[in-house]
Amino acid sequence: MTMVERTIWRVGHGRSLDLTEHGAIMAIINVTPDSFSDGGLHAGVETAVAHALACAQDGAVILDIGGESTRPGAAEVSADEEMARVLPVIDALRENTDALISIDTYRAATARAAVEAGAHIINDVHGLQREPEIADVAAATGAGLCIMHTGRGREKLEDPIADQRHFLGLSLEIAARAGVSRETIVLDPGFGFAKETLEENMDLIARFEELHGFGLPLLAGTSRKRFLGTLTGRDARDRDAATAATTVALRLKGASVFRVHNVAINRDALVMADAMLAAERRLAANKDLPV
């Protein structure tokens, strides 16, 4: 079989994730009362830990722990409240699973405390541009860093890929100034975050390959998003099949990490997409064609 370029994502505490030939599932663990599709279901420490461990059993290799809802209009919580929600969950998971632990926060203080508690990855939905000091935390700790594009709170460029390049380019400048190693970075185009129309989200899927120009692994977070409901007519908790369809589509377009609510269905979808890619590489090698 034709060899593919090796892609290793370096994360905190001496860990790494091989993304060369297989995609990775990141499970959404919302320790919140008000997240858009599962708010309150796992708000307690015990229920959040149990849910996270079940997600790991279903095939998640990353558990993304969040203490503040990112849905539009959600109330902000204080840093102290955010840490009170997430740190006990991270403490418990560190002792009970080998899965990588991610902290979903834009706050430098929460990120620092979470990595000290055992988190391997920092996932910032503001792309380092709300609290740039979070890049210093990533650089100092060697944590993996998910940098997400968002259009919230600013005027976007008309072309969606041009806006991705503009925003994420600024984020990568912040990371570089802080001394963050590029081998720790994954980029997330931020489906649904001020992508107001169905067309904008679908155009982002259709043109996803253009994001490979950054030369970094890509994360896809389409799970249960509103544009899937627009297409299917289904409520948020009934959009897992549609989510799995985007997992296949975006894996075939080169996404490496998939942030989802329902791990099992997306794990199976990803297995099929990875098998399709492996078959394409095998056929190309047999025909002596480049991949």
PDB file of C-alpha atoms in Angstrom:
ATOM      1  CA  MET A   1       0.000   0.000   0.000  1.00  0.00           C
ATOM      2  CA  THR A   2       1.229   3.508  -0.813  1.00  0.00           C
ATOM      3  CA  MET A   3       2.701   5.230   2.224  1.00  0.00           C
ATOM      4  CA  VAL A   4       0.965   8.369   3.479  1.00  0.00           C
ATOM      5  CA  GLU A   5       2.652  11.255   5.226  1.00  0.00           C
ATOM      6  CA  ARG A   6       2.876  10.528   8.938  1.00  0.00           C
ATOM      7  CA  THR A   7       0.775  12.846  11.098  1.00  0.00           C
ATOM      8  CA  ILE A   8       1.415  12.785  14.846  1.00  0.00           C
ATOM      9  CA  TRP A   9      -0.458  15.192  17.110  1.00  0.00           C
ATOM     10  CA  ARG A  10       1.667  15.977  20.178  1.00  0.00           C
ATOM     11  CA  VAL A  11      -0.361  16.686  23.296  1.00  0.00           C
ATOM     12  CA  GLY A  12       0.344  17.213  26.978  1.00  0.00           C
ATOM     13  CA  HIS A  13       1.932  14.989  29.606  1.00  0.00           C
ATOM     14  CA  GLY A  14       4.141  13.246  27.049  1.00  0.00           C
ATOM     15  CA  ARG A  15       1.226  11.811  25.060  1.00  0.00           C
ATOM     16  CA  SER A  16       0.565  11.846  21.323  1.00  0.00           C
ATOM     17  CA  LEU A  17      -2.088  10.720  18.848  1.00  0.00           C
ATOM     18  CA  ASP A  18      -1.319   9.122  15.481  1.00  0.00           C
ATOM     19  CA  LEU A  19      -3.660  10.609  12.868  1.00  0.00           C
ATOM     20  CA  THR A  20      -1.855   9.158   9.861  1.00  0.00           C
ATOM     21  CA  GLU A  21      -4.374   6.567   8.663  1.00  0.00           C
ATOM     22  CA  HIS A  22      -7.246   6.704  11.159  1.00  0.00           C
ATOM     23  CA  GLY A  23      -9.516   9.505  12.293  1.00  0.00           C
ATOM     24  CA  ALA A  24     -10.163  10.135  15.986  1.00  0.00           C
ATOM     25  CA  ILE A  25     -13.404  10.655  17.876  1.00  0.00           C
ATOM     26  CA  MET A  26     -13.569  13.463  20.448  1.00  0.00           C
ATOM     27  CA  ALA A  27     -16.574  13.010  22.746  1.00  0.00           C
ATOM     28  CA  ILE A  28     -18.492  16.062  23.948  1.00  0.00           C
ATOM     29  CA  ILE A  29     -18.848  16.007  27.744  1.00  0.00           C
ATOM     30  CA  ASN A  30     -20.914  19.028  28.767  1.00  0.00           C
ATOM     31  CA  VAL A  31     -20.810  19.631  32.518  1.00  0.00           C
ATOM     32  CA  THR A  32     -23.402  22.354  32.075  1.00  0.00           C
ATOM     33  CA  PRO A  33     -27.107  22.933  32.736  1.00  0.00           C
ATOM     34  CA  ASP A  34     -27.789  24.758  29.457  1.00  0.00           C
ATOM     35  CA  SER A  35     -25.946  23.267  26.467  1.00  0.00           C
ATOM     36  CA  PHE A  36     -28.095  23.168  23.335  1.00  0.00           C
ATOM     37  CA  SER A  37     -28.771  19.427  23.024  1.00  0.00           C
ATOM     38  CA  ASP A  38     -27.794  17.798  26.311  1.00  0.00           C
ATOM     39  CA  GLY A  39     -27.738  20.566  28.890  1.00  0.00           C
ATOM     40  CA  GLY A  40     -28.232  19.231  32.410  1.00  0.00           C
ATOM     41  CA  LEU A  41     -27.931  15.554  31.481  1.00  0.00           C
ATOM     42  CA  HIS A  42     -24.369  15.289  32.813  1.00  0.00           C
ATOM     43  CA  ALA A  43     -24.113  18.372  35.021  1.00  0.00           C
ATOM     44  CA  GLY A  44     -23.025  16.454  38.122  1.00  0.00           C
ATOM     45  CA  VAL A  45     -19.537  15.068  38.593  1.00  0.00           C
ATOM     46  CA  GLU A  46     -20.626  11.442  38.891  1.00  0.00           C
ATOM     47  CA  THR A  47     -22.932  11.534  35.864  1.00  0.00           C
ATOM     48  CA  ALA A  48     -20.357  13.413  33.786  1.00  0.00           C
ATOM     49  CA  VAL A  49     -17.615  10.910  34.646  1.00  0.00           C
ATOM     50  CA  ALA A  50     -19.897   7.949  33.958  1.00  0.00           C
ATOM     51  CA  HIS A  51     -20.901   9.422  30.603  1.00  0.00           C
ATOM     52  CA  ALA A  52     -17.274  10.124  29.681  1.00  0.00           C
ATOM     53  CA  LEU A  53     -16.194   6.587  30.522  1.00  0.00           C
ATOM     54  CA  ALA A  54     -19.086   5.210  28.467  1.00  0.00           C
ATOM     55  CA  CYS A  55     -17.966   7.370  25.543  1.00  0.00           C
ATOM     56  CA  ALA A  56     -14.437   5.986  25.869  1.00  0.00           C
ATOM     57  CA  GLN A  57     -15.864   2.468  25.889  1.00  0.00           C
ATOM     58  CA  ASP A  58     -17.767   3.295  22.680  1.00  0.00           C
ATOM     59  CA  GLY A  59     -14.595   4.385  20.928  1.00  0.00           C
ATOM     60  CA  ALA A  60     -13.800   7.989  21.855  1.00  0.00           C
ATOM     61  CA  VAL A  61     -10.058   8.573  22.173  1.00  0.00           C
ATOM     62  CA  ILE A  62     -10.516  12.160  23.417  1.00  0.00           C
ATOM     63  CA  LEU A  63     -12.935  13.336  26.103  1.00  0.00           C
ATOM     64  CA  ASP A  64     -13.676  17.063  25.752  1.00  0.00           C
ATOM     65  CA  ILE A  65     -14.843  18.491  29.082  1.00  0.00           C
ATOM     66  CA  GLY A  66     -16.714  21.802  29.016  1.00  0.00           C
ATOM     67  CA  GLY A  67     -18.086  23.872  31.887  1.00  0.00           C
ATOM     68  CA  GLU A  68     -19.750  26.712  29.972  1.00  0.00           C
ATOM     69  CA  SER A  69     -22.297  26.446  27.179  1.00  0.00           C
ATOM     70  CA  THR A  70     -21.275  27.923  23.825  1.00  0.00           C
ATOM     71  CA  ARG A  71     -24.779  28.042  22.371  1.00  0.00           C
ATOM     72  CA  PRO A  72     -25.854  31.511  21.147  1.00  0.00           C
ATOM     73  CA  GLY A  73     -27.295  33.576  23.995  1.00  0.00           C
ATOM     74  CA  ALA A  74     -26.037  31.307  26.769  1.00  0.00           C
ATOM     75  CA  ALA A  75     -25.131  33.065  30.012  1.00  0.00           C
ATOM     76  CA  GLU A  76     -21.441  33.330  30.821  1.00  0.00           C
ATOM     77  CA  VAL A  77     -20.186  31.738  34.016  1.00  0.00           C
ATOM     78  CA  SER A  78     -17.300  32.908  36.143  1.00  0.00           C
ATOM     79  CA  ALA A  79     -13.894  31.286  35.904  1.00  0.00           C
ATOM     80  CA  ASP A  80     -14.362  29.960  39.443  1.00  0.00           C
ATOM     81  CA  GLU A  81     -17.686  28.334  38.546  1.00  0.00           C
ATOM     82  CA  GLU A  82     -16.253  26.889  35.345  1.00  0.00           C
ATOM     83  CA  MET A  83     -13.332  25.345  37.233  1.00  0.00           C
ATOM     84  CA  ALA A  84     -15.636  24.036  39.967  1.00  0.00           C
ATOM     85  CA  ARG A  85     -17.576  22.164  37.292  1.00  0.00           C
ATOM     86  CA  VAL A  86     -14.723  20.701  35.245  1.00  0.00           C
ATOM     87  CA  LEU A  87     -11.757  20.084  37.542  1.00  0.00           C
ATOM     88  CA  PRO A  88     -13.365  17.307  39.646  1.00  0.00           C
ATOM     89  CA  VAL A  89     -14.367  15.544  36.411  1.00  0.00           C
ATOM     90  CA  ILE A  90     -10.818  15.774  35.058  1.00  0.00           C
ATOM     91  CA  ASP A  91      -9.411  14.526  38.373  1.00  0.00           C
ATOM     92  CA  ALA A  92     -11.663  11.484  38.278  1.00  0.00           C
ATOM     93  CA  LEU A  93     -11.055  10.697  34.608  1.00  0.00           C
ATOM     94  CA  ARG A  94      -7.292  10.924  35.015  1.00  0.00           C
ATOM     95  CA  GLU A  95      -7.506   8.037  37.462  1.00  0.00           C
ATOM     96  CA  ASN A  96      -9.975   5.919  35.488  1.00  0.00           C
ATOM     97  CA  THR A  97      -9.166   6.061  31.762  1.00  0.00           C
ATOM     98  CA  ASP A  98      -6.284   6.203  29.309  1.00  0.00           C
ATOM     99  CA  ALA A  99      -8.323   8.370  26.949  1.00  0.00           C
ATOM    100  CA  LEU A 100      -6.920  11.816  26.264  1.00  0.00           C
ATOM    101  CA  ILE A 101      -8.646  14.572  28.218  1.00  0.00           C
ATOM    102  CA  SER A 102      -9.453  17.917  26.611  1.00  0.00           C
ATOM    103  CA  ILE A 103     -10.602  21.110  28.340  1.00  0.00           C
ATOM    104  CA  ASP A 104     -13.127  23.146  26.356  1.00  0.00           C
ATOM    105  CA  THR A 105     -12.410  26.713  27.502  1.00  0.00           C
ATOM    106  CA  TYR A 106     -11.279  30.114  26.278  1.00  0.00           C
ATOM    107  CA  ARG A 107      -9.956  31.130  29.710  1.00  0.00           C
ATOM    108  CA  ALA A 108      -6.235  30.909  30.383  1.00  0.00           C
ATOM    109  CA  ALA A 109      -6.752  30.320  34.114  1.00  0.00           C
ATOM    110  CA  THR A 110      -9.108  27.405  33.522  1.00  0.00           C
ATOM    111  CA  ALA A 111      -6.811  25.938  30.881  1.00  0.00           C
ATOM    112  CA  ARG A 112      -3.811  26.112  33.215  1.00  0.00           C
ATOM    113  CA  ALA A 113      -5.679  24.500  36.108  1.00  0.00           C
ATOM    114  CA  ALA A 114      -7.110  21.800  33.846  1.00  0.00           C
ATOM    115  CA  VAL A 115      -3.731  20.824  32.412  1.00  0.00           C
ATOM    116  CA  GLU A 116      -2.287  20.734  35.931  1.00  0.00           C
ATOM    117  CA  ALA A 117      -5.179  18.441  36.888  1.00  0.00           C
ATOM    118  CA  GLY A 118      -4.361  16.064  34.020  1.00  0.00           C
ATOM    119  CA  ALA A 119      -5.869  17.444  30.795  1.00  0.00           C
ATOM    120  CA  HIS A 120      -3.802  16.823  27.659  1.00  0.00           C
ATOM    121  CA  ILE A 121      -5.514  19.234  25.237  1.00  0.00           C
ATOM    122  CA  ILE A 122      -6.851  22.805  25.319  1.00  0.00           C
ATOM    123  CA  ASN A 123      -9.844  23.448  23.033  1.00  0.00           C
ATOM    124  CA  ASP A 124     -10.478  27.183  22.542  1.00  0.00           C
ATOM    125  CA  VAL A 125     -13.646  28.152  20.667  1.00  0.00           C
ATOM    126  CA  HIS A 126     -12.415  31.744  20.425  1.00  0.00           C
ATOM    127  CA  GLY A 127      -9.254  30.765  18.582  1.00  0.00           C
ATOM    128  CA  LEU A 128      -6.873  32.357  21.136  1.00  0.00           C
ATOM    129  CA  GLN A 129      -8.381  35.761  20.340  1.00  0.00           C
ATOM    130  CA  ARG A 130     -10.440  36.332  23.482  1.00  0.00           C
ATOM    131  CA  GLU A 131      -7.712  35.545  26.023  1.00  0.00           C
ATOM    132  CA  PRO A 132      -4.438  35.333  24.055  1.00  0.00           C
ATOM    133  CA  GLU A 133      -2.685  34.278  27.287  1.00  0.00           C
ATOM    134  CA  ILE A 134      -4.156  30.841  26.728  1.00  0.00           C
ATOM    135  CA  ALA A 135      -1.467  30.372  24.057  1.00  0.00           C
ATOM    136  CA  ASP A 136       1.169  30.955  26.746  1.00  0.00           C
ATOM    137  CA  VAL A 137      -0.384  28.149  28.783  1.00  0.00           C
ATOM    138  CA  ALA A 138      -0.254  25.806  25.800  1.00  0.00           C
ATOM    139  CA  ALA A 139       3.359  26.720  25.076  1.00  0.00           C
ATOM    140  CA  ALA A 140       4.490  26.327  28.684  1.00  0.00           C
ATOM    141  CA  THR A 141       2.746  22.983  29.242  1.00  0.00           C
ATOM    142  CA  GLY A 142       3.112  21.374  25.805  1.00  0.00           C
ATOM    143  CA  ALA A 143      -0.628  20.732  25.744  1.00  0.00           C
ATOM    144  CA  GLY A 144      -2.338  19.962  22.478  1.00  0.00           C
ATOM    145  CA  LEU A 145      -4.194  22.997  21.171  1.00  0.00           C
ATOM    146  CA  CYS A 146      -7.443  23.082  19.182  1.00  0.00           C
ATOM    147  CA  ILE A 147      -7.835  26.514  17.600  1.00  0.00           C
ATOM    148  CA  MET A 148     -11.398  27.158  16.415  1.00  0.00           C
ATOM    149  CA  HIS A 149     -12.644  29.704  13.890  1.00  0.00           C
ATOM    150  CA  THR A 150     -15.594  31.812  14.964  1.00  0.00           C
ATOM    151  CA  GLY A 151     -17.471  34.648  13.339  1.00  0.00           C
ATOM    152  CA  ARG A 152     -19.159  35.778  16.529  1.00  0.00           C
ATOM    153  CA  GLY A 153     -18.649  39.361  17.614  1.00  0.00           C
ATOM    154  CA  ARG A 154     -17.019  40.587  14.411  1.00  0.00           C
ATOM    155  CA  GLU A 155     -17.650  41.327  10.747  1.00  0.00           C
ATOM    156  CA  LYS A 156     -16.736  38.420   8.499  1.00  0.00           C
ATOM    157  CA  LEU A 157     -15.317  38.414   5.016  1.00  0.00           C
ATOM    158  CA  GLU A 158     -17.870  37.444   2.376  1.00  0.00           C
ATOM    159  CA  ASP A 159     -15.979  34.380   1.157  1.00  0.00           C
ATOM    160  CA  PRO A 160     -16.069  31.707   3.894  1.00  0.00           C
ATOM    161  CA  ILE A 161     -12.643  30.239   3.121  1.00  0.00           C
ATOM    162  CA  ALA A 162     -11.066  33.690   2.923  1.00  0.00           C
ATOM    163  CA  ASP A 163     -12.512  34.418   6.357  1.00  0.00           C
ATOM    164  CA  GLN A 164     -11.114  31.127   7.672  1.00  0.00           C
ATOM    165  CA  ARG A 165      -7.678  32.083   6.372  1.00  0.00           C
ATOM    166  CA  HIS A 166      -7.922  35.568   7.864  1.00  0.00           C
ATOM    167  CA  PHE A 167      -9.134  34.561  11.327  1.00  0.00           C
ATOM    168  CA  LEU A 168      -7.079  31.401  11.745  1.00  0.00           C
ATOM    169  CA  GLY A 169      -4.039  33.184  10.339  1.00  0.00           C
ATOM    170  CA  LEU A 170      -4.297  35.721  13.172  1.00  0.00           C
ATOM    171  CA  SER A 171      -4.734  32.880  15.674  1.00  0.00           C
ATOM    172  CA  LEU A 172      -1.641  31.096  14.397  1.00  0.00           C
ATOM    173  CA  GLU A 173       0.343  34.339  14.726  1.00  0.00           C
ATOM    174  CA  ILE A 174      -0.693  34.504  18.394  1.00  0.00           C
ATOM    175  CA  ALA A 175       0.368  30.886  18.864  1.00  0.00           C
ATOM    176  CA  ALA A 176       3.711  31.455  17.157  1.00  0.00           C
ATOM    177  CA  ARG A 177       4.492  34.536  19.259  1.00  0.00           C
ATOM    178  CA  ALA A 178       3.796  32.512  22.404  1.00  0.00           C
ATOM    179  CA  GLY A 179       6.125  29.741  21.255  1.00  0.00           C
ATOM    180  CA  VAL A 180       3.461  27.079  20.671  1.00  0.00           C
ATOM    181  CA  SER A 181       4.872  24.161  18.655  1.00  0.00           C
ATOM    182  CA  ARG A 182       2.983  23.592  15.396  1.00  0.00           C
ATOM    183  CA  GLU A 183       2.977  19.838  16.020  1.00  0.00           C
ATOM    184  CA  THR A 184       0.618  20.456  18.972  1.00  0.00           C
ATOM    185  CA  ILE A 185      -1.970  22.382  16.907  1.00  0.00           C
ATOM    186  CA  VAL A 186      -5.222  21.222  15.310  1.00  0.00           C
ATOM    187  CA  LEU A 187      -7.534  23.669  13.503  1.00  0.00           C
ATOM    188  CA  ASP A 188     -11.342  23.679  13.706  1.00  0.00           C
ATOM    189  CA  PRO A 189     -13.373  25.663  11.110  1.00  0.00           C
ATOM    190  CA  GLY A 190     -16.162  26.125  13.662  1.00  0.00           C
ATOM    191  CA  PHE A 191     -19.281  24.847  11.957  1.00  0.00           C
ATOM    192  CA  GLY A 192     -22.312  26.729  13.257  1.00  0.00           C
ATOM    193  CA  PHE A 193     -20.357  29.470  15.042  1.00  0.00           C
ATOM    194  CA  ALA A 194     -21.796  32.518  13.255  1.00  0.00           C
ATOM    195  CA  LYS A 195     -22.214  30.490  10.084  1.00  0.00           C
ATOM    196  CA  GLU A 196     -25.773  31.702   9.935  1.00  0.00           C
ATOM    197  CA  THR A 197     -27.114  30.005   6.822  1.00  0.00           C
ATOM    198  CA  LEU A 198     -27.404  26.460   5.571  1.00  0.00           C
ATOM    199  CA  GLU A 199     -25.493  27.509   2.474  1.00  0.00           C
ATOM    200  CA  GLU A 200     -22.498  28.823   4.434  1.00  0.00           C
ATOM    201  CA  ASN A 201     -22.142  25.577   6.381  1.00  0.00           C
ATOM    202  CA  MET A 202     -22.602  23.415   3.294  1.00  0.00           C
ATOM    203  CA  ASP A 203     -20.136  25.524   1.311  1.00  0.00           C
ATOM    204  CA  LEU A 204     -17.624  24.995   4.114  1.00  0.00           C
ATOM    205  CA  ILE A 205     -18.088  21.232   3.805  1.00  0.00           C
ATOM    206  CA  ALA A 206     -17.852  21.349   0.007  1.00  0.00           C
ATOM    207  CA  ARG A 207     -14.639  23.407   0.108  1.00  0.00           C
ATOM    208  CA  PHE A 208     -13.121  21.725   3.148  1.00  0.00           C
ATOM    209  CA  GLU A 209     -10.021  20.567   1.249  1.00  0.00           C
ATOM    210  CA  GLU A 210      -8.964  24.190   0.844  1.00  0.00           C
ATOM    211  CA  LEU A 211      -8.245  24.333   4.579  1.00  0.00           C
ATOM    212  CA  HIS A 212      -5.374  21.887   4.105  1.00  0.00           C
ATOM    213  CA  GLY A 213      -3.405  24.902   2.941  1.00  0.00           C
ATOM    214  CA  PHE A 214      -2.633  25.570   6.604  1.00  0.00           C
ATOM    215  CA  GLY A 215      -0.627  22.339   6.709  1.00  0.00           C
ATOM    216  CA  LEU A 216      -2.201  21.278  10.012  1.00  0.00           C
ATOM    217  CA  PRO A 217      -4.651  18.532  11.080  1.00  0.00           C
ATOM    218  CA  LEU A 218      -8.306  19.563  10.950  1.00  0.00           C
ATOM    219  CA  LEU A 219     -11.118  18.985  13.439  1.00  0.00           C
ATOM    220  CA  ALA A 220     -14.788  18.813  12.415  1.00  0.00           C
ATOM    221  CA  GLY A 221     -17.503  19.758  14.893  1.00  0.00           C
ATOM    222  CA  THR A 222     -20.834  19.408  13.099  1.00  0.00           C
ATOM    223  CA  SER A 223     -22.564  17.345  15.783  1.00  0.00           C
ATOM    224  CA  ARG A 224     -26.302  18.068  16.021  1.00  0.00           C
ATOM    225  CA  LYS A 225     -25.798  21.595  14.647  1.00  0.00           C
ATOM    226  CA  ARG A 226     -28.750  23.677  13.513  1.00  0.00           C
ATOM    227  CA  PHE A 227     -27.947  23.394   9.793  1.00  0.00           C
ATOM    228  CA  LEU A 228     -28.447  19.614  10.078  1.00  0.00           C
ATOM    229  CA  GLY A 229     -31.881  20.288  11.517  1.00  0.00           C
ATOM    230  CA  THR A 230     -32.649  22.652   8.650  1.00  0.00           C
ATOM    231  CA  LEU A 231     -31.833  19.861   6.200  1.00  0.00           C
ATOM    232  CA  THR A 232     -33.516  16.974   8.007  1.00  0.00           C
ATOM    233  CA  GLY A 233     -36.304  18.694   9.925  1.00  0.00           C
ATOM    234  CA  ARG A 234     -35.181  16.916  13.102  1.00  0.00           C
ATOM    235  CA  ASP A 235     -34.693  18.248  16.627  1.00  0.00           C
ATOM    236  CA  ALA A 236     -31.163  18.473  18.053  1.00  0.00           C
ATOM    237  CA  ARG A 237     -31.169  15.103  19.828  1.00  0.00           C
ATOM    238  CA  ASP A 238     -32.380  13.352  16.663  1.00  0.00           C
ATOM    239  CA  ARG A 239     -29.563  14.574  14.395  1.00  0.00           C
ATOM    240  CA  ASP A 240     -26.987  11.863  15.062  1.00  0.00           C
ATOM    241  CA  ALA A 241     -27.520  10.061  11.755  1.00  0.00           C
ATOM    242  CA  ALA A 242     -27.056  13.342   9.892  1.00  0.00           C
ATOM    243  CA  THR A 243     -23.967  14.025  11.978  1.00  0.00           C
ATOM    244  CA  ALA A 244     -22.538  10.628  11.036  1.00  0.00           C
ATOM    245  CA  ALA A 245     -23.123  11.436   7.363  1.00  0.00           C
ATOM    246  CA  THR A 246     -20.995  14.584   7.754  1.00  0.00           C
ATOM    247  CA  THR A 247     -18.345  12.508   9.549  1.00  0.00           C
ATOM    248  CA  VAL A 248     -17.992  10.328   6.459  1.00  0.00           C
ATOM    249  CA  ALA A 249     -18.047  13.283   4.069  1.00  0.00           C
ATOM    250  CA  LEU A 250     -15.480  15.290   6.008  1.00  0.00           C
ATOM    251  CA  ARG A 251     -13.213  12.299   6.645  1.00  0.00           C
ATOM    252  CA  LEU A 252     -13.088  11.717   2.907  1.00  0.00           C
ATOM    253  CA  LYS A 253     -12.153  15.390   2.551  1.00  0.00           C
ATOM    254  CA  GLY A 254      -9.310  15.008   5.041  1.00  0.00           C
ATOM    255  CA  ALA A 255     -10.631  15.879   8.511  1.00  0.00           C
ATOM    256  CA  SER A 256      -8.764  14.008  11.253  1.00  0.00           C
ATOM    257  CA  VAL A 257     -10.696  14.625  14.497  1.00  0.00           C
ATOM    258  CA  PHE A 258     -14.479  14.527  14.943  1.00  0.00           C
ATOM    259  CA  ARG A 259     -16.131  16.191  17.949  1.00  0.00           C
ATOM    260  CA  VAL A 260     -19.481  14.454  18.524  1.00  0.00           C
ATOM    261  CA  HIS A 261     -22.236  13.770  21.033  1.00  0.00           C
ATOM    262  CA  ASN A 262     -23.067  10.203  19.949  1.00  0.00           C
ATOM    263  CA  VAL A 263     -19.774   8.321  19.845  1.00  0.00           C
ATOM    264  CA  ALA A 264     -21.008   4.895  18.750  1.00  0.00           C
ATOM    265  CA  ILE A 265     -22.732   5.911  15.500  1.00  0.00           C
ATOM    266  CA  ASN A 266     -19.892   8.246  14.512  1.00  0.00           C
ATOM    267  CA  ARG A 267     -17.266   5.652  15.382  1.00  0.00           C
ATOM    268  CA  ASP A 268     -18.915   3.227  12.953  1.00  0.00           C
ATOM    269  CA  ALA A 269     -19.191   5.933  10.298  1.00  0.00           C
ATOM    270  CA  LEU A 270     -15.514   6.753  10.747  1.00  0.00           C
ATOM    271  CA  VAL A 271     -14.504   3.083  10.504  1.00  0.00           C
ATOM    272  CA  MET A 272     -16.256   2.914   7.134  1.00  0.00           C
ATOM    273  CA  ALA A 273     -14.685   6.161   5.900  1.00  0.00           C
ATOM    274  CA  ASP A 274     -11.214   5.013   6.975  1.00  0.00           C
ATOM    275  CA  ALA A 275     -11.770   1.687   5.171  1.00  0.00           C
ATOM    276  CA  MET A 276     -12.761   3.555   2.013  1.00  0.00           C
ATOM    277  CA  LEU A 277      -9.612   5.679   2.174  1.00  0.00           C
ATOM    278  CA  ALA A 278      -7.470   2.582   2.754  1.00  0.00           C
ATOM    279  CA  ALA A 279      -9.054   0.920  -0.286  1.00  0.00           C
ATOM    280  CA  GLU A 280      -8.322   3.976  -2.416  1.00  0.00           C
ATOM    281  CA  ARG A 281      -4.671   3.926  -1.323  1.00  0.00           C
ATOM    282  CA  ARG A 282      -4.430   0.203  -2.077  1.00  0.00           C
ATOM    283  CA  LEU A 283      -5.957   0.586  -5.540  1.00  0.00           C
ATOM    284  CA  ALA A 284      -3.726   3.572  -6.301  1.00  0.00           C
ATOM    285  CA  ALA A 285      -0.653   1.628  -5.215  1.00  0.00           C
ATOM    286  CA  ASN A 286      -1.640  -1.306  -7.424  1.00  0.00           C
ATOM    287  CA  LYS A 287      -1.988   1.065 -10.386  1.00  0.00           C
ATOM    288  CA  ASP A 288       1.266   2.798  -9.467  1.00  0.00           C
ATOM    289  CA  LEU A 289      -0.580   6.118  -9.161  1.00  0.00           C
ATOM    290  CA  PRO A 290       0.217   8.919  -6.705  1.00  0.00           C
ATOM    291  CA  VAL A 291      -2.118   9.348  -3.724  1.00  0.00           C
TER     292      VAL A 291
END
